[in-house]
PDB file of C-alpha atoms in Angstrom:
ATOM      1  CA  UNK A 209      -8.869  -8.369  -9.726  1.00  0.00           C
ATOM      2  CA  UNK A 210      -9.340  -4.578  -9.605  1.00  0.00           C
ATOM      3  CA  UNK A 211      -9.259  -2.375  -6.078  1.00  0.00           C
ATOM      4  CA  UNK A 212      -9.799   0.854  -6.799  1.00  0.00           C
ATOM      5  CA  UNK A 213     -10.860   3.462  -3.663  1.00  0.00           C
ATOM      6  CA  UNK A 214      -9.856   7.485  -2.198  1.00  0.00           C
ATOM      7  CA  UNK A 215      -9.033   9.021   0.933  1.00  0.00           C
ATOM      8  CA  UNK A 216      -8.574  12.394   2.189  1.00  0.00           C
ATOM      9  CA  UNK A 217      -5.879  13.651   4.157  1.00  0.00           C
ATOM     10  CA  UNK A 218      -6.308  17.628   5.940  1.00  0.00           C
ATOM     11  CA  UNK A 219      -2.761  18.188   4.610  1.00  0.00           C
ATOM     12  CA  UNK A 220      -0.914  19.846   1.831  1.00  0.00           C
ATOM     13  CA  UNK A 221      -0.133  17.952  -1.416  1.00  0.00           C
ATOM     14  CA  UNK A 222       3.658  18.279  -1.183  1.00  0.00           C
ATOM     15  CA  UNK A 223       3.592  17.160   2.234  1.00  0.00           C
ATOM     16  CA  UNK A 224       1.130  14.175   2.070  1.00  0.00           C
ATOM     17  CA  UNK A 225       3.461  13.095  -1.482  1.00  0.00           C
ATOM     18  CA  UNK A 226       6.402  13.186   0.232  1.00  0.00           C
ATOM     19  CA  UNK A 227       4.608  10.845   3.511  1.00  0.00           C
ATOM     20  CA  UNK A 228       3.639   8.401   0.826  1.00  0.00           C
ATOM     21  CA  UNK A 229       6.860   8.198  -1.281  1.00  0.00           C
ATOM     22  CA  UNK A 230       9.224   7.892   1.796  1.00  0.00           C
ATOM     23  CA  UNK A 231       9.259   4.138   1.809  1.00  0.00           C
ATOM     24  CA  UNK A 232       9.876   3.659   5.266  1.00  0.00           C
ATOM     25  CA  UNK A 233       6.748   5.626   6.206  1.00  0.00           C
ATOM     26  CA  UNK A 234       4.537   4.229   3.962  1.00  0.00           C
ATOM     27  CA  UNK A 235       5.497   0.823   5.242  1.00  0.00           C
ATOM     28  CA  UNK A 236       4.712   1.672   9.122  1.00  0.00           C
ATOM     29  CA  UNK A 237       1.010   2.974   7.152  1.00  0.00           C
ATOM     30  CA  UNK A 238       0.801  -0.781   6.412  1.00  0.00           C
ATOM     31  CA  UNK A 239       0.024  -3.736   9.242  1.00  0.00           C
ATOM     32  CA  UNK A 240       2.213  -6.235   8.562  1.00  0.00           C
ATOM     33  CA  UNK A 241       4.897  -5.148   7.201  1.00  0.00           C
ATOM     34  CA  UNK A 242       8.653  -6.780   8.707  1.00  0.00           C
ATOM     35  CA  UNK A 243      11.892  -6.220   7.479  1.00  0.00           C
ATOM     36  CA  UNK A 244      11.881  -3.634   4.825  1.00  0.00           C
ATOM     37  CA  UNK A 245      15.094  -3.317   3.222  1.00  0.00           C
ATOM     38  CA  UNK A 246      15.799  -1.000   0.341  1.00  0.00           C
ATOM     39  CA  UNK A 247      17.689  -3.264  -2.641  1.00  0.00           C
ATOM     40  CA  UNK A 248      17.980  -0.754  -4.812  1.00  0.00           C
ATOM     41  CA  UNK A 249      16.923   2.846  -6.231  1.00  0.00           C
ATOM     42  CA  UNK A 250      12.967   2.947  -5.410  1.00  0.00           C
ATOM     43  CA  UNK A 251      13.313  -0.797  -5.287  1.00  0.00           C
ATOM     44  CA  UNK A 252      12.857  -2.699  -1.589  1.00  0.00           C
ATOM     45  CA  UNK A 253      11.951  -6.011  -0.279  1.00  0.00           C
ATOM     46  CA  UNK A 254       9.659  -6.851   2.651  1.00  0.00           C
ATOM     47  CA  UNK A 255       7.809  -9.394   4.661  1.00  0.00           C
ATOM     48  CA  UNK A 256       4.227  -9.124   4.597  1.00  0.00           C
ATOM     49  CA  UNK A 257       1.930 -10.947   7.107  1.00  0.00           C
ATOM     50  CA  UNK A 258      -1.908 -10.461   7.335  1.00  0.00           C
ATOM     51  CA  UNK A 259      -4.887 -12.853   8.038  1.00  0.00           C
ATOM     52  CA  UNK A 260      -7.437 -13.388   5.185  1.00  0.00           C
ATOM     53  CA  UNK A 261     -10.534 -14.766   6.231  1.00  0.00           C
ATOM     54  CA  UNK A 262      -9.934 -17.440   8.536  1.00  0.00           C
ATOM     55  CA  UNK A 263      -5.905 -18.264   7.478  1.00  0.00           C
ATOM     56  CA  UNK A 264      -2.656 -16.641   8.228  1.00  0.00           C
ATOM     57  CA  UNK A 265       0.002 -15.703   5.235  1.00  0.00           C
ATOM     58  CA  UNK A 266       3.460 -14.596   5.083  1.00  0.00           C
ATOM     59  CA  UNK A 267       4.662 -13.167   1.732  1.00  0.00           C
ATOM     60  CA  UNK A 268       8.246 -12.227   1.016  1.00  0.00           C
ATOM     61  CA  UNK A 269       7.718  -9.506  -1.562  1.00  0.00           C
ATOM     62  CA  UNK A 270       9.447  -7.160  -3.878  1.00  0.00           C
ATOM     63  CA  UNK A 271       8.140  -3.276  -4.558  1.00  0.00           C
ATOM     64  CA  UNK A 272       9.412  -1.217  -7.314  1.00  0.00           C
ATOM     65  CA  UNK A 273       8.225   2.226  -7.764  1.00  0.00           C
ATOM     66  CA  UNK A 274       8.130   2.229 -11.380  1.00  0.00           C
ATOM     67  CA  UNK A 275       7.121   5.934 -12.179  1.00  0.00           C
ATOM     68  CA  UNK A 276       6.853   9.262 -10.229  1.00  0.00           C
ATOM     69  CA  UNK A 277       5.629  12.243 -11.295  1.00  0.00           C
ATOM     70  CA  UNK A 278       5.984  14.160  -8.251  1.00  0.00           C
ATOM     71  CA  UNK A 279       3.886  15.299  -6.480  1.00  0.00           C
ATOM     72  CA  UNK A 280       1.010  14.216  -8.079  1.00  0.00           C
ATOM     73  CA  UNK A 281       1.417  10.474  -9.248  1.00  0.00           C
ATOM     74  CA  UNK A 282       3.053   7.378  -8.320  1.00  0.00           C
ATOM     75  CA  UNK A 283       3.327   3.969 -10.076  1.00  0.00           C
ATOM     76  CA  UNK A 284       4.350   0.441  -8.079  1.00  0.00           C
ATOM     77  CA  UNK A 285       4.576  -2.644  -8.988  1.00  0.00           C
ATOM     78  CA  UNK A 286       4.626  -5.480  -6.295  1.00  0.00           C
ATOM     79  CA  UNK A 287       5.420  -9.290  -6.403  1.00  0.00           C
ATOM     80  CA  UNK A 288       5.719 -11.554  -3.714  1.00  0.00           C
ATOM     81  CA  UNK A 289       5.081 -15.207  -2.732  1.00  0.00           C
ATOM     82  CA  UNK A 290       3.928 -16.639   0.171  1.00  0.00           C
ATOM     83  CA  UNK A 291       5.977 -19.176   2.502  1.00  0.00           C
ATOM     84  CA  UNK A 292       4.893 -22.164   3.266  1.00  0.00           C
ATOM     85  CA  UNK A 293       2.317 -22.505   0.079  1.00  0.00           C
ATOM     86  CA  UNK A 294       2.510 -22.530  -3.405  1.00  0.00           C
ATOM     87  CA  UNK A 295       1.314 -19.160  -5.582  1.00  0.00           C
ATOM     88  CA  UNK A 296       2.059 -15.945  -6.387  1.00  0.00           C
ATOM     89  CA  UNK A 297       0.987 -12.521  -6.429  1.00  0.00           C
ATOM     90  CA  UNK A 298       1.321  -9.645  -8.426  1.00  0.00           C
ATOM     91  CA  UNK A 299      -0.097  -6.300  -8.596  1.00  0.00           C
ATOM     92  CA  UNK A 300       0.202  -2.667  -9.963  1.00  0.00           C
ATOM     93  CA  UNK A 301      -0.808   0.395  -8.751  1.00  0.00           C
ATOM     94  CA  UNK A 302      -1.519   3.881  -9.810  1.00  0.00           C
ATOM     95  CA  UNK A 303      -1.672   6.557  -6.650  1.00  0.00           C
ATOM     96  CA  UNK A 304      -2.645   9.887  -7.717  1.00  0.00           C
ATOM     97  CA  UNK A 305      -2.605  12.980  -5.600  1.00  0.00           C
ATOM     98  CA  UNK A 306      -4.775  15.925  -5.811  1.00  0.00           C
ATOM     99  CA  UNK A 307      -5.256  19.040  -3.817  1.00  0.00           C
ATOM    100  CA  UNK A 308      -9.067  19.919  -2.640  1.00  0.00           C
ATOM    101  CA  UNK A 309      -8.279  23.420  -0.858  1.00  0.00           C
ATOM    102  CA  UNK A 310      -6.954  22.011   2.647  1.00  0.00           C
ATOM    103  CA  UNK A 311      -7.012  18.847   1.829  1.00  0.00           C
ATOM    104  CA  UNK A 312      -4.951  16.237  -0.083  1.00  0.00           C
ATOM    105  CA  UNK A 313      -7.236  13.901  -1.788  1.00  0.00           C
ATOM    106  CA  UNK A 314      -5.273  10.049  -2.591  1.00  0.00           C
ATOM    107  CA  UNK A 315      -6.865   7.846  -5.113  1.00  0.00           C
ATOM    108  CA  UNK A 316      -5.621   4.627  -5.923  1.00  0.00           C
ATOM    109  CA  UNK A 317      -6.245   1.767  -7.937  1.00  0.00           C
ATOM    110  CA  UNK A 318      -4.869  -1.360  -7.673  1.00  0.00           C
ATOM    111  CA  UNK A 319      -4.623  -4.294 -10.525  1.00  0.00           C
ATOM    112  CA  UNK A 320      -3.597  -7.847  -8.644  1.00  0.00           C
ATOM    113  CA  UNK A 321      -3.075 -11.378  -9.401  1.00  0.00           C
ATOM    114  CA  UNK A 322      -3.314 -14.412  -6.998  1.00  0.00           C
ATOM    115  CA  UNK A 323      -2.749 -17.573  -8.268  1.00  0.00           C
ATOM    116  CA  UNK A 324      -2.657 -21.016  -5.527  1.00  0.00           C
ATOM    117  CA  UNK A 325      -4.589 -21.024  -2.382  1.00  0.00           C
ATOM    118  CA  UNK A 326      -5.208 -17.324  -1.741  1.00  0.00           C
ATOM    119  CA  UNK A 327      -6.268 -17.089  -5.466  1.00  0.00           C
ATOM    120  CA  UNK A 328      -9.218 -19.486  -4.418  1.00  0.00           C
ATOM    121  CA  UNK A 329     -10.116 -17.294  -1.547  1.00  0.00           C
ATOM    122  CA  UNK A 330     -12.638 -15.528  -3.943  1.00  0.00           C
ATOM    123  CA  UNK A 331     -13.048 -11.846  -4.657  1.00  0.00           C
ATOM    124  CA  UNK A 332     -15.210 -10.791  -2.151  1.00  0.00           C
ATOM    125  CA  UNK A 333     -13.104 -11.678   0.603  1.00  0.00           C
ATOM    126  CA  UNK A 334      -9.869 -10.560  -0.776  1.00  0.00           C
ATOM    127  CA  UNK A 335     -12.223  -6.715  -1.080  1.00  0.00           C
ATOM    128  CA  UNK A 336     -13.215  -6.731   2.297  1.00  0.00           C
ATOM    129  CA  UNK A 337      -9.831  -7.081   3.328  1.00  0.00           C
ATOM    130  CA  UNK A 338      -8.515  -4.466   0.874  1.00  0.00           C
ATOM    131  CA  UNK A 339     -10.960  -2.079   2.621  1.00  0.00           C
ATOM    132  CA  UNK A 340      -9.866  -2.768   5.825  1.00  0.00           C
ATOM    133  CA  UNK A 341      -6.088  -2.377   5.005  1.00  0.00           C
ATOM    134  CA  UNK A 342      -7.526   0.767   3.307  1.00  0.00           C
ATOM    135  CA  UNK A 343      -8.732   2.200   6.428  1.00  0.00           C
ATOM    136  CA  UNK A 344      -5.551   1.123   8.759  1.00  0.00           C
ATOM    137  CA  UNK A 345      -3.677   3.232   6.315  1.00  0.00           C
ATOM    138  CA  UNK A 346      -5.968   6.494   6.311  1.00  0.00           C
ATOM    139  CA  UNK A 347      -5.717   6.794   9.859  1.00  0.00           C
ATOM    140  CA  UNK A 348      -1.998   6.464  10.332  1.00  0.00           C
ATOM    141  CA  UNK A 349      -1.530   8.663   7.358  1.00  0.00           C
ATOM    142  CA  UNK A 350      -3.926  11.429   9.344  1.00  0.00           C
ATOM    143  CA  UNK A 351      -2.255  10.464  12.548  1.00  0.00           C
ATOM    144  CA  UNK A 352       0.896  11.632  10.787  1.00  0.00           C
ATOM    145  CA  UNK A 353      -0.192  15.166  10.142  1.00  0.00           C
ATOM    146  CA  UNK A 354      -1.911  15.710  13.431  1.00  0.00           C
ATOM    147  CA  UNK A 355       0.010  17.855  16.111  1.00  0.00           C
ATOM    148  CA  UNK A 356       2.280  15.155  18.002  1.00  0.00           C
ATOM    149  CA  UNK A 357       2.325  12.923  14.672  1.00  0.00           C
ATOM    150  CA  UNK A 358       5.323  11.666  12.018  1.00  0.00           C
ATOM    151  CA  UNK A 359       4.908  14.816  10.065  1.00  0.00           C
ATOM    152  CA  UNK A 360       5.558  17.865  12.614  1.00  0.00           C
TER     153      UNK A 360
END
């Protein structure tokens, strides 16, 4: 299952890279995420909770940044499983930064893997809720750069 999508941020590209590769911030971008713990270099673990559709799911997951080339690209890869059901996900993604005059432009793309219950969930929902995390993380990641935000 491909997500693919872009977002704008009113900041500089340096300074919207370095937002997104500081793990910790990029994890507060994200609802949901508990207990982030670096385990090694540009490798963490994390909890990840969220509601899909009409169930709840807990994942205990693994990120690895697995290629930078700052400040205009970043590769992940992510694994997790969730507790208290069987499957497994997977996914890779490809964030690449560009700068449009003022602005930072982000576009990602995202290639995942569900297998057990969520995997049956279906595509469409599993988009719709891609899009929503999508948005969550914009605005936090605009919030950042405003006066008052993360970034001053």
């Amino acid at each position: 299952m491909k997500f693919t999508g872009e977002l704008s941020v009113k900041a500089p590209l340096a300074a919207v890279y370095e937002k997104v590769r500081d793990a910790r911030f990029f994890a507060s971008c994200v609802d949901g995420v508990k207990d982030l713990a670096e385990i090694g270099p540009d490798q963490y673990s994390a909890v990840f909770e969220t509601k899909v559709a009409y169930m709840k799911f807990a994942f205990k997951v693994t990120v690895a940044v697995t290629r930078a080339d700052p400040p205009r690209e970043i590769e992940a890869t992510v694994e997790g499983t969730p507790r208290g059901i069987v499957g497994r996900m997977t996914a890779t993604s490809i964030t690449t930064l560009t700068e449009v005059g003022d602005e930072t432009k982000i576009e990602y793309a995202v290639d995942a893997a569900l297998t057990g219950k969520l995997g049956s969930l279906g595509q469409p929902v599993l988009r719709s809720k891609a899009r929503e995390m999508e948005k969550q993380f914009a605005a936090r990641l605009a919030a950042a750069f405003q006066p008052g935000g993360a970034a001053t």
